[in-house]
Amino acid sequence: MTSRGAGLAALAVLPLGFLVVFFAWPVAAIVARGFGSGGVGAAIGDPLTWKLAGFTVASAGASTIVAVLAGLPVAFLLARVRLPGVSLVRTLVLVPFVLPTVVVGLAFRALWPDGGLLPLVLANAFFNVAVVARTVSGLWSHLDPRTVDAARALGASPWRAFAAVTLPALAPAVASAAAVVFLFCATSFGVVLILGGAKFRTLETEIYLRTVELLDLSGAAALSLVQFAAVVAALVVGALARRRRENAVRLRSRSETARRPRGGEWGAVGAGLAVIALLMTPIVALLVESVSTPDGWSLAGYEALGGQGSRGALQVSGWDAASMSLRTAFDATMLAMIVGVLASVVLVALRRTPGRLARGMGETMDAALMLPLGVSAVTVGFGYLVTLDALPGDLRTSPLLVPLAQALVIIPLIVRMVLPVLRSVDVRLRQAASTLGASPGRVWREIDLPLTARSLVAAAGFGYVVALGEFGATSFLARPDAPTLPVAVATLISRPGELNNQMAYAACALLMIVTVAAVVLIDRFGAVRGQNSVGEF
C-alpha cells in the first residue's frame, strides 16, 4: 500500500468506525433479537405488514408528487428569474426543510385540528419542497436558454417548449430530488405521529408502537427489514440520478441565465410565489395559535414556559428543556462535523484516485453514509439501549447518548453539503502546493480550508438547526428529567389541559423563530454565487 493509500485508510477509520459502532451494531442487534425471539417470518407474511408498507409507499409517493410539482416553479424562480426579492425566496423556501417535525405537525394541526390523510401528505411535502427547488435549480441554471428560445421560434408554446426541451434536460435532477424526498417522507415520524393519530400508521410509527408499547421485537424487526429494503431502493435510485445530474452539470458551463421574465414566464413566476405563500401559511397559523386562547389573545403560553405545565406535565421547566436542546444540539453538531468532514475528504480523495476500485469504494462508502437517513430512529435508539452498555463507561447513562443519536441523523446532511464544496476546489492548486513540498496536511490547511471555510460554517449551522429539532431518536432516548424542547412539546400535547396546549404552541413558536433566524444567517453567510445551499440533494 502506498503512503497516500495508508493516509486515506487512516482518515476513513473514524467515520466508518463511527458508522459501525453507533449505527450498524445497534440496528443489527435489534434485528437479531427480533429473529431470535421467532415470529419474524410470520410477521413478514402478515397482511397487516404489507398493508402498512403499502400505505407508507402510497403516502410517501403522494407527498413526493406534491413536492415535485410545487418545487418546479420555485426552481424556475431561483434559476431563471432576476427580480427584486428572489434572494429572499431562496431563503424562505429553505425554512420548512429545517423546521422541527413537532413544529410542522402542530402547525398543520392548527389548520386541520382533526388531522387526517390530506394534512399528512401536505405536511410531508411541505418539508421537502426545498429539496426539489434547490436541487433542480442547480441544474436548471446551467441549461442554455437558447434551446428553449429556438423551440419557441419554431412555433412551440411555452408549455410544449418546457415539456419537450427543458424537462428532459432536468430529468436527472428531478429524479435525484424525488428519490431523496421519497426517502424522507417514507421515514417521517413526528408528523405522522401528530397528524395521523391511531388511524393512519406507517412503518415508522408502527415500529415505534411495537418496540416501545407492545415489546413485539419480532414484529418490529420484520417491519425494519421491509423499511430497510425500501430505503436501499430509494438510495440506489438517488445515487444513479445524482451521478447523471453531476455528468449533466459537468457537460455545461454555467453562464448568467437569469433575466426579467417575459410573456408566459410570468405565469411560472406567479406559481412559484404562490407556492412560497402556501409554505408560509402553516408557519403563520402556528404563530397565531401560540397567542390564541378561548378568551382571546394572550401570552399565557409563553409565560407558562417558566413552569412545568398543568398538573406537572413536565419534570423540568420549558426554559430548562430549551437550554438542554441548545447544549445537546451543539454537542451533536461538533461530533457530526468531525465525522462528516473527514468522510467528505476521504470521498473526494477516492474520487480523484484513478481506477475502478477506488471509485467503487467511494460509491459504497457514500451510500453507507446515507443509510442512517432511512432506518427507523426508534430502531437505532432502542439498539443503543441494548448494545452500548458493552462499551467502556456504559454510554446508556451518559449525557452523550442523545448527541450521538442526533449526530447520526445530521452526518449525512453535512456530507451532502460539504462534499460538493470540496470537489469544487481546483485540483491544480493542490498539485502546485504539493510540488512545492507541502505535506497533505498543509495542503488542506493552506488551500482547501480557506476556500471552503464559509461553506463549512454554513454546514455546521445547518446541522445545528436540524439537531435542535430532531425528534425521532431523541424521543426514545431523552430522560424525563432532561428532555429537549421537541420532546417536551410532544409530552405537553399528550397531556390534557388548555395551559399545556398553549405551552406546546409557544415552545414550537420559539423553536421556529430560532430556526428561521439561523437559516437566514446560514444562507447569507454560507451562500456562494451559484452554489446550492442544500448541497448535493
PDB file of N, CA and C in Angstrom, residues 244-313:
ATOM      1  N   ARG A 244     -26.018  11.025 -12.809  1.00  0.00           N
ATOM      2  CA  ARG A 244     -26.444  11.589 -14.093  1.00  0.00           C
ATOM      3  C   ARG A 244     -26.495  13.106 -14.010  1.00  0.00           C
ATOM      4  N   ARG A 245     -26.956  13.637 -12.864  1.00  0.00           N
ATOM      5  CA  ARG A 245     -27.026  15.090 -12.724  1.00  0.00           C
ATOM      6  C   ARG A 245     -25.635  15.708 -12.718  1.00  0.00           C
ATOM      7  N   GLU A 246     -24.693  15.070 -12.024  1.00  0.00           N
ATOM      8  CA  GLU A 246     -23.321  15.576 -11.999  1.00  0.00           C
ATOM      9  C   GLU A 246     -22.723  15.589 -13.398  1.00  0.00           C
ATOM     10  N   ASN A 247     -22.974  14.533 -14.162  1.00  0.00           N
ATOM     11  CA  ASN A 247     -22.464  14.478 -15.534  1.00  0.00           C
ATOM     12  C   ASN A 247     -23.094  15.569 -16.384  1.00  0.00           C
ATOM     13  N   ALA A 248     -24.404  15.808 -16.175  1.00  0.00           N
ATOM     14  CA  ALA A 248     -25.076  16.838 -16.946  1.00  0.00           C
ATOM     15  C   ALA A 248     -24.504  18.221 -16.641  1.00  0.00           C
ATOM     16  N   VAL A 249     -24.231  18.494 -15.364  1.00  0.00           N
ATOM     17  CA  VAL A 249     -23.660  19.784 -14.988  1.00  0.00           C
ATOM     18  C   VAL A 249     -22.246  19.920 -15.540  1.00  0.00           C
ATOM     19  N   ARG A 250     -21.476  18.816 -15.513  1.00  0.00           N
ATOM     20  CA  ARG A 250     -20.095  18.856 -15.978  1.00  0.00           C
ATOM     21  C   ARG A 250     -20.025  19.181 -17.468  1.00  0.00           C
ATOM     22  N   LEU A 251     -21.046  18.767 -18.213  1.00  0.00           N
ATOM     23  CA  LEU A 251     -21.037  18.986 -19.650  1.00  0.00           C
ATOM     24  C   LEU A 251     -21.428  20.403 -20.032  1.00  0.00           C
ATOM     25  N   ARG A 252     -21.920  21.181 -19.084  1.00  0.00           N
ATOM     26  CA  ARG A 252     -22.383  22.524 -19.378  1.00  0.00           C
ATOM     27  C   ARG A 252     -21.645  23.525 -18.502  1.00  0.00           C
ATOM     28  N   SER A 253     -21.143  24.561 -19.096  1.00  0.00           N
ATOM     29  CA  SER A 253     -20.527  25.609 -18.293  1.00  0.00           C
ATOM     30  C   SER A 253     -21.621  26.564 -17.847  1.00  0.00           C
ATOM     31  N   ARG A 254     -21.518  26.980 -16.613  1.00  0.00           N
ATOM     32  CA  ARG A 254     -22.548  27.871 -16.069  1.00  0.00           C
ATOM     33  C   ARG A 254     -22.389  29.259 -16.668  1.00  0.00           C
ATOM     34  N   SER A 255     -23.494  29.842 -17.070  1.00  0.00           N
ATOM     35  CA  SER A 255     -23.476  31.201 -17.582  1.00  0.00           C
ATOM     36  C   SER A 255     -24.577  31.984 -16.889  1.00  0.00           C
ATOM     37  N   GLU A 256     -24.556  33.276 -17.069  1.00  0.00           N
ATOM     38  CA  GLU A 256     -25.586  34.110 -16.443  1.00  0.00           C
ATOM     39  C   GLU A 256     -26.870  33.966 -17.245  1.00  0.00           C
ATOM     40  N   THR A 257     -27.835  33.243 -16.702  1.00  0.00           N
ATOM     41  CA  THR A 257     -29.072  32.962 -17.430  1.00  0.00           C
ATOM     42  C   THR A 257     -30.280  33.640 -16.817  1.00  0.00           C
ATOM     43  N   ALA A 258     -30.151  34.220 -15.650  1.00  0.00           N
ATOM     44  CA  ALA A 258     -31.293  34.875 -15.006  1.00  0.00           C
ATOM     45  C   ALA A 258     -31.584  36.198 -15.697  1.00  0.00           C
ATOM     46  N   ARG A 259     -32.861  36.456 -15.911  1.00  0.00           N
ATOM     47  CA  ARG A 259     -33.279  37.696 -16.538  1.00  0.00           C
ATOM     48  C   ARG A 259     -34.708  38.009 -16.112  1.00  0.00           C
ATOM     49  N   ARG A 260     -35.182  39.161 -16.537  1.00  0.00           N
ATOM     50  CA  ARG A 260     -36.560  39.537 -16.236  1.00  0.00           C
ATOM     51  C   ARG A 260     -37.503  38.643 -17.035  1.00  0.00           C
ATOM     52  N   PRO A 261     -38.566  38.113 -16.406  1.00  0.00           N
ATOM     53  CA  PRO A 261     -39.482  37.205 -17.124  1.00  0.00           C
ATOM     54  C   PRO A 261     -40.162  37.909 -18.303  1.00  0.00           C
ATOM     55  N   ARG A 262     -40.537  37.077 -19.293  1.00  0.00           N
ATOM     56  CA  ARG A 262     -41.222  37.595 -20.473  1.00  0.00           C
ATOM     57  C   ARG A 262     -42.431  36.723 -20.783  1.00  0.00           C
ATOM     58  N   GLY A 263     -43.502  37.331 -21.209  1.00  0.00           N
ATOM     59  CA  GLY A 263     -44.666  36.609 -21.689  1.00  0.00           C
ATOM     60  C   GLY A 263     -45.212  35.603 -20.678  1.00  0.00           C
ATOM     61  N   GLY A 264     -45.303  34.344 -21.155  1.00  0.00           N
ATOM     62  CA  GLY A 264     -45.870  33.288 -20.325  1.00  0.00           C
ATOM     63  C   GLY A 264     -45.032  32.933 -19.122  1.00  0.00           C
ATOM     64  N   GLU A 265     -43.772  33.402 -19.077  1.00  0.00           N
ATOM     65  CA  GLU A 265     -42.922  33.108 -17.918  1.00  0.00           C
ATOM     66  C   GLU A 265     -43.460  33.740 -16.637  1.00  0.00           C
ATOM     67  N   TRP A 266     -44.261  34.805 -16.796  1.00  0.00           N
ATOM     68  CA  TRP A 266     -44.835  35.428 -15.601  1.00  0.00           C
ATOM     69  C   TRP A 266     -45.787  34.469 -14.893  1.00  0.00           C
ATOM     70  N   GLY A 267     -46.400  33.563 -15.657  1.00  0.00           N
ATOM     71  CA  GLY A 267     -47.260  32.556 -15.037  1.00  0.00           C
ATOM     72  C   GLY A 267     -46.482  31.643 -14.113  1.00  0.00           C
ATOM     73  N   ALA A 268     -45.280  31.220 -14.574  1.00  0.00           N
ATOM     74  CA  ALA A 268     -44.433  30.380 -13.735  1.00  0.00           C
ATOM     75  C   ALA A 268     -43.951  31.150 -12.505  1.00  0.00           C
ATOM     76  N   VAL A 269     -43.650  32.434 -12.691  1.00  0.00           N
ATOM     77  CA  VAL A 269     -43.238  33.258 -11.546  1.00  0.00           C
ATOM     78  C   VAL A 269     -44.370  33.355 -10.530  1.00  0.00           C
ATOM     79  N   GLY A 270     -45.585  33.585 -11.032  1.00  0.00           N
ATOM     80  CA  GLY A 270     -46.738  33.659 -10.131  1.00  0.00           C
ATOM     81  C   GLY A 270     -46.963  32.354  -9.387  1.00  0.00           C
ATOM     82  N   ALA A 271     -46.784  31.220 -10.102  1.00  0.00           N
ATOM     83  CA  ALA A 271     -46.946  29.916  -9.451  1.00  0.00           C
ATOM     84  C   ALA A 271     -45.897  29.722  -8.363  1.00  0.00           C
ATOM     85  N   GLY A 272     -44.654  30.122  -8.642  1.00  0.00           N
ATOM     86  CA  GLY A 272     -43.585  29.995  -7.651  1.00  0.00           C
ATOM     87  C   GLY A 272     -43.865  30.831  -6.414  1.00  0.00           C
ATOM     88  N   LEU A 273     -44.319  32.060  -6.614  1.00  0.00           N
ATOM     89  CA  LEU A 273     -44.632  32.927  -5.473  1.00  0.00           C
ATOM     90  C   LEU A 273     -45.834  32.395  -4.692  1.00  0.00           C
ATOM     91  N   ALA A 274     -46.786  31.790  -5.413  1.00  0.00           N
ATOM     92  CA  ALA A 274     -47.943  31.199  -4.727  1.00  0.00           C
ATOM     93  C   ALA A 274     -47.511  30.038  -3.837  1.00  0.00           C
ATOM     94  N   VAL A 275     -46.560  29.229  -4.318  1.00  0.00           N
ATOM     95  CA  VAL A 275     -46.041  28.126  -3.505  1.00  0.00           C
ATOM     96  C   VAL A 275     -45.381  28.665  -2.246  1.00  0.00           C
ATOM     97  N   ILE A 276     -44.576  29.727  -2.387  1.00  0.00           N
ATOM     98  CA  ILE A 276     -43.926  30.322  -1.211  1.00  0.00           C
ATOM     99  C   ILE A 276     -44.968  30.816  -0.220  1.00  0.00           C
ATOM    100  N   ALA A 277     -46.036  31.442  -0.720  1.00  0.00           N
ATOM    101  CA  ALA A 277     -47.096  31.923   0.169  1.00  0.00           C
ATOM    102  C   ALA A 277     -47.767  30.762   0.897  1.00  0.00           C
ATOM    103  N   LEU A 278     -48.000  29.661   0.180  1.00  0.00           N
ATOM    104  CA  LEU A 278     -48.617  28.496   0.818  1.00  0.00           C
ATOM    105  C   LEU A 278     -47.684  27.880   1.860  1.00  0.00           C
ATOM    106  N   LEU A 279     -46.371  27.896   1.587  1.00  0.00           N
ATOM    107  CA  LEU A 279     -45.416  27.366   2.558  1.00  0.00           C
ATOM    108  C   LEU A 279     -45.405  28.198   3.834  1.00  0.00           C
ATOM    109  N   MET A 280     -45.655  29.475   3.715  1.00  0.00           N
ATOM    110  CA  MET A 280     -45.658  30.342   4.894  1.00  0.00           C
ATOM    111  C   MET A 280     -46.964  30.236   5.693  1.00  0.00           C
ATOM    112  N   THR A 281     -48.040  29.713   5.074  1.00  0.00           N
ATOM    113  CA  THR A 281     -49.346  29.670   5.744  1.00  0.00           C
ATOM    114  C   THR A 281     -49.334  28.868   7.048  1.00  0.00           C
ATOM    115  N   PRO A 282     -48.811  27.613   7.077  1.00  0.00           N
ATOM    116  CA  PRO A 282     -48.779  26.893   8.353  1.00  0.00           C
ATOM    117  C   PRO A 282     -47.932  27.590   9.412  1.00  0.00           C
ATOM    118  N   ILE A 283     -46.870  28.257   8.978  1.00  0.00           N
ATOM    119  CA  ILE A 283     -46.000  28.962   9.926  1.00  0.00           C
ATOM    120  C   ILE A 283     -46.756  30.108  10.589  1.00  0.00           C
ATOM    121  N   VAL A 284     -47.488  30.876   9.772  1.00  0.00           N
ATOM    122  CA  VAL A 284     -48.288  31.978  10.323  1.00  0.00           C
ATOM    123  C   VAL A 284     -49.379  31.429  11.226  1.00  0.00           C
ATOM    124  N   ALA A 285     -50.002  30.308  10.817  1.00  0.00           N
ATOM    125  CA  ALA A 285     -51.071  29.708  11.625  1.00  0.00           C
ATOM    126  C   ALA A 285     -50.548  29.287  12.992  1.00  0.00           C
ATOM    127  N   LEU A 286     -49.329  28.750  13.036  1.00  0.00           N
ATOM    128  CA  LEU A 286     -48.770  28.339  14.325  1.00  0.00           C
ATOM    129  C   LEU A 286     -48.503  29.556  15.213  1.00  0.00           C
ATOM    130  N   LEU A 287     -47.970  30.630  14.626  1.00  0.00           N
ATOM    131  CA  LEU A 287     -47.716  31.834  15.417  1.00  0.00           C
ATOM    132  C   LEU A 287     -49.015  32.397  15.984  1.00  0.00           C
ATOM    133  N   VAL A 288     -50.059  32.396  15.161  1.00  0.00           N
ATOM    134  CA  VAL A 288     -51.354  32.887  15.634  1.00  0.00           C
ATOM    135  C   VAL A 288     -51.887  31.994  16.745  1.00  0.00           C
ATOM    136  N   GLU A 289     -51.765  30.678  16.574  1.00  0.00           N
ATOM    137  CA  GLU A 289     -52.276  29.740  17.568  1.00  0.00           C
ATOM    138  C   GLU A 289     -51.535  29.882  18.892  1.00  0.00           C
ATOM    139  N   SER A 290     -50.253  30.274  18.824  1.00  0.00           N
ATOM    140  CA  SER A 290     -49.457  30.372  20.050  1.00  0.00           C
ATOM    141  C   SER A 290     -49.907  31.512  20.954  1.00  0.00           C
ATOM    142  N   VAL A 291     -50.654  32.486  20.402  1.00  0.00           N
ATOM    143  CA  VAL A 291     -51.135  33.613  21.221  1.00  0.00           C
ATOM    144  C   VAL A 291     -52.661  33.623  21.299  1.00  0.00           C
ATOM    145  N   SER A 292     -53.291  32.498  20.900  1.00  0.00           N
ATOM    146  CA  SER A 292     -54.755  32.423  20.928  1.00  0.00           C
ATOM    147  C   SER A 292     -55.215  31.574  22.108  1.00  0.00           C
ATOM    148  N   THR A 293     -56.237  32.037  22.776  1.00  0.00           N
ATOM    149  CA  THR A 293     -56.869  31.293  23.871  1.00  0.00           C
ATOM    150  C   THR A 293     -58.379  31.411  23.702  1.00  0.00           C
ATOM    151  N   PRO A 294     -59.136  30.577  24.395  1.00  0.00           N
ATOM    152  CA  PRO A 294     -60.606  30.711  24.316  1.00  0.00           C
ATOM    153  C   PRO A 294     -61.098  32.093  24.727  1.00  0.00           C
ATOM    154  N   ASP A 295     -60.299  32.816  25.509  1.00  0.00           N
ATOM    155  CA  ASP A 295     -60.711  34.141  25.988  1.00  0.00           C
ATOM    156  C   ASP A 295     -60.140  35.279  25.151  1.00  0.00           C
ATOM    157  N   GLY A 296     -59.431  34.954  24.063  1.00  0.00           N
ATOM    158  CA  GLY A 296     -58.844  35.992  23.222  1.00  0.00           C
ATOM    159  C   GLY A 296     -57.341  35.876  23.161  1.00  0.00           C
ATOM    160  N   TRP A 297     -56.693  36.966  22.721  1.00  0.00           N
ATOM    161  CA  TRP A 297     -55.243  36.960  22.575  1.00  0.00           C
ATOM    162  C   TRP A 297     -54.568  36.956  23.939  1.00  0.00           C
ATOM    163  N   SER A 298     -53.486  36.167  24.045  1.00  0.00           N
ATOM    164  CA  SER A 298     -52.801  36.082  25.346  1.00  0.00           C
ATOM    165  C   SER A 298     -51.398  35.512  25.147  1.00  0.00           C
ATOM    166  N   LEU A 299     -50.491  35.938  26.010  1.00  0.00           N
ATOM    167  CA  LEU A 299     -49.126  35.392  26.035  1.00  0.00           C
ATOM    168  C   LEU A 299     -48.973  34.375  27.165  1.00  0.00           C
ATOM    169  N   ALA A 300     -50.084  33.801  27.600  1.00  0.00           N
ATOM    170  CA  ALA A 300     -50.046  32.878  28.734  1.00  0.00           C
ATOM    171  C   ALA A 300     -49.148  31.678  28.454  1.00  0.00           C
ATOM    172  N   GLY A 301     -49.146  31.183  27.225  1.00  0.00           N
ATOM    173  CA  GLY A 301     -48.316  30.028  26.889  1.00  0.00           C
ATOM    174  C   GLY A 301     -46.840  30.334  27.042  1.00  0.00           C
ATOM    175  N   TYR A 302     -46.420  31.531  26.608  1.00  0.00           N
ATOM    176  CA  TYR A 302     -45.014  31.909  26.728  1.00  0.00           C
ATOM    177  C   TYR A 302     -44.644  32.119  28.197  1.00  0.00           C
ATOM    178  N   GLU A 303     -45.547  32.733  28.946  1.00  0.00           N
ATOM    179  CA  GLU A 303     -45.270  32.954  30.367  1.00  0.00           C
ATOM    180  C   GLU A 303     -45.183  31.631  31.123  1.00  0.00           C
ATOM    181  N   ALA A 304     -45.984  30.644  30.689  1.00  0.00           N
ATOM    182  CA  ALA A 304     -46.000  29.345  31.370  1.00  0.00           C
ATOM    183  C   ALA A 304     -44.751  28.517  31.122  1.00  0.00           C
ATOM    184  N   LEU A 305     -43.927  28.909  30.126  1.00  0.00           N
ATOM    185  CA  LEU A 305     -42.700  28.156  29.854  1.00  0.00           C
ATOM    186  C   LEU A 305     -41.731  28.197  31.035  1.00  0.00           C
ATOM    187  N   GLY A 306     -41.925  29.134  31.945  1.00  0.00           N
ATOM    188  CA  GLY A 306     -41.089  29.167  33.140  1.00  0.00           C
ATOM    189  C   GLY A 306     -41.473  28.110  34.153  1.00  0.00           C
ATOM    190  N   GLY A 307     -42.600  27.437  33.923  1.00  0.00           N
ATOM    191  CA  GLY A 307     -43.049  26.392  34.832  1.00  0.00           C
ATOM    192  C   GLY A 307     -43.047  25.026  34.172  1.00  0.00           C
ATOM    193  N   GLN A 308     -43.747  24.092  34.780  1.00  0.00           N
ATOM    194  CA  GLN A 308     -43.732  22.700  34.334  1.00  0.00           C
ATOM    195  C   GLN A 308     -45.054  22.256  33.735  1.00  0.00           C
ATOM    196  N   GLY A 309     -45.926  23.204  33.440  1.00  0.00           N
ATOM    197  CA  GLY A 309     -47.185  22.872  32.816  1.00  0.00           C
ATOM    198  C   GLY A 309     -48.264  22.502  33.803  1.00  0.00           C
ATOM    199  N   SER A 310     -49.464  22.300  33.288  1.00  0.00           N
ATOM    200  CA  SER A 310     -50.599  21.964  34.134  1.00  0.00           C
ATOM    201  C   SER A 310     -50.429  20.577  34.742  1.00  0.00           C
ATOM    202  N   ARG A 311     -50.632  20.474  36.047  1.00  0.00           N
ATOM    203  CA  ARG A 311     -50.542  19.217  36.789  1.00  0.00           C
ATOM    204  C   ARG A 311     -49.170  18.551  36.622  1.00  0.00           C
ATOM    205  N   GLY A 312     -48.136  19.369  36.540  1.00  0.00           N
ATOM    206  CA  GLY A 312     -46.771  18.834  36.458  1.00  0.00           C
ATOM    207  C   GLY A 312     -46.543  17.963  35.244  1.00  0.00           C
ATOM    208  N   ALA A 313     -47.006  18.430  34.079  1.00  0.00           N
ATOM    209  CA  ALA A 313     -46.851  17.642  32.851  1.00  0.00           C
ATOM    210  C   ALA A 313     -45.379  17.361  32.549  1.00  0.00           C
TER     211      ALA A 313
END
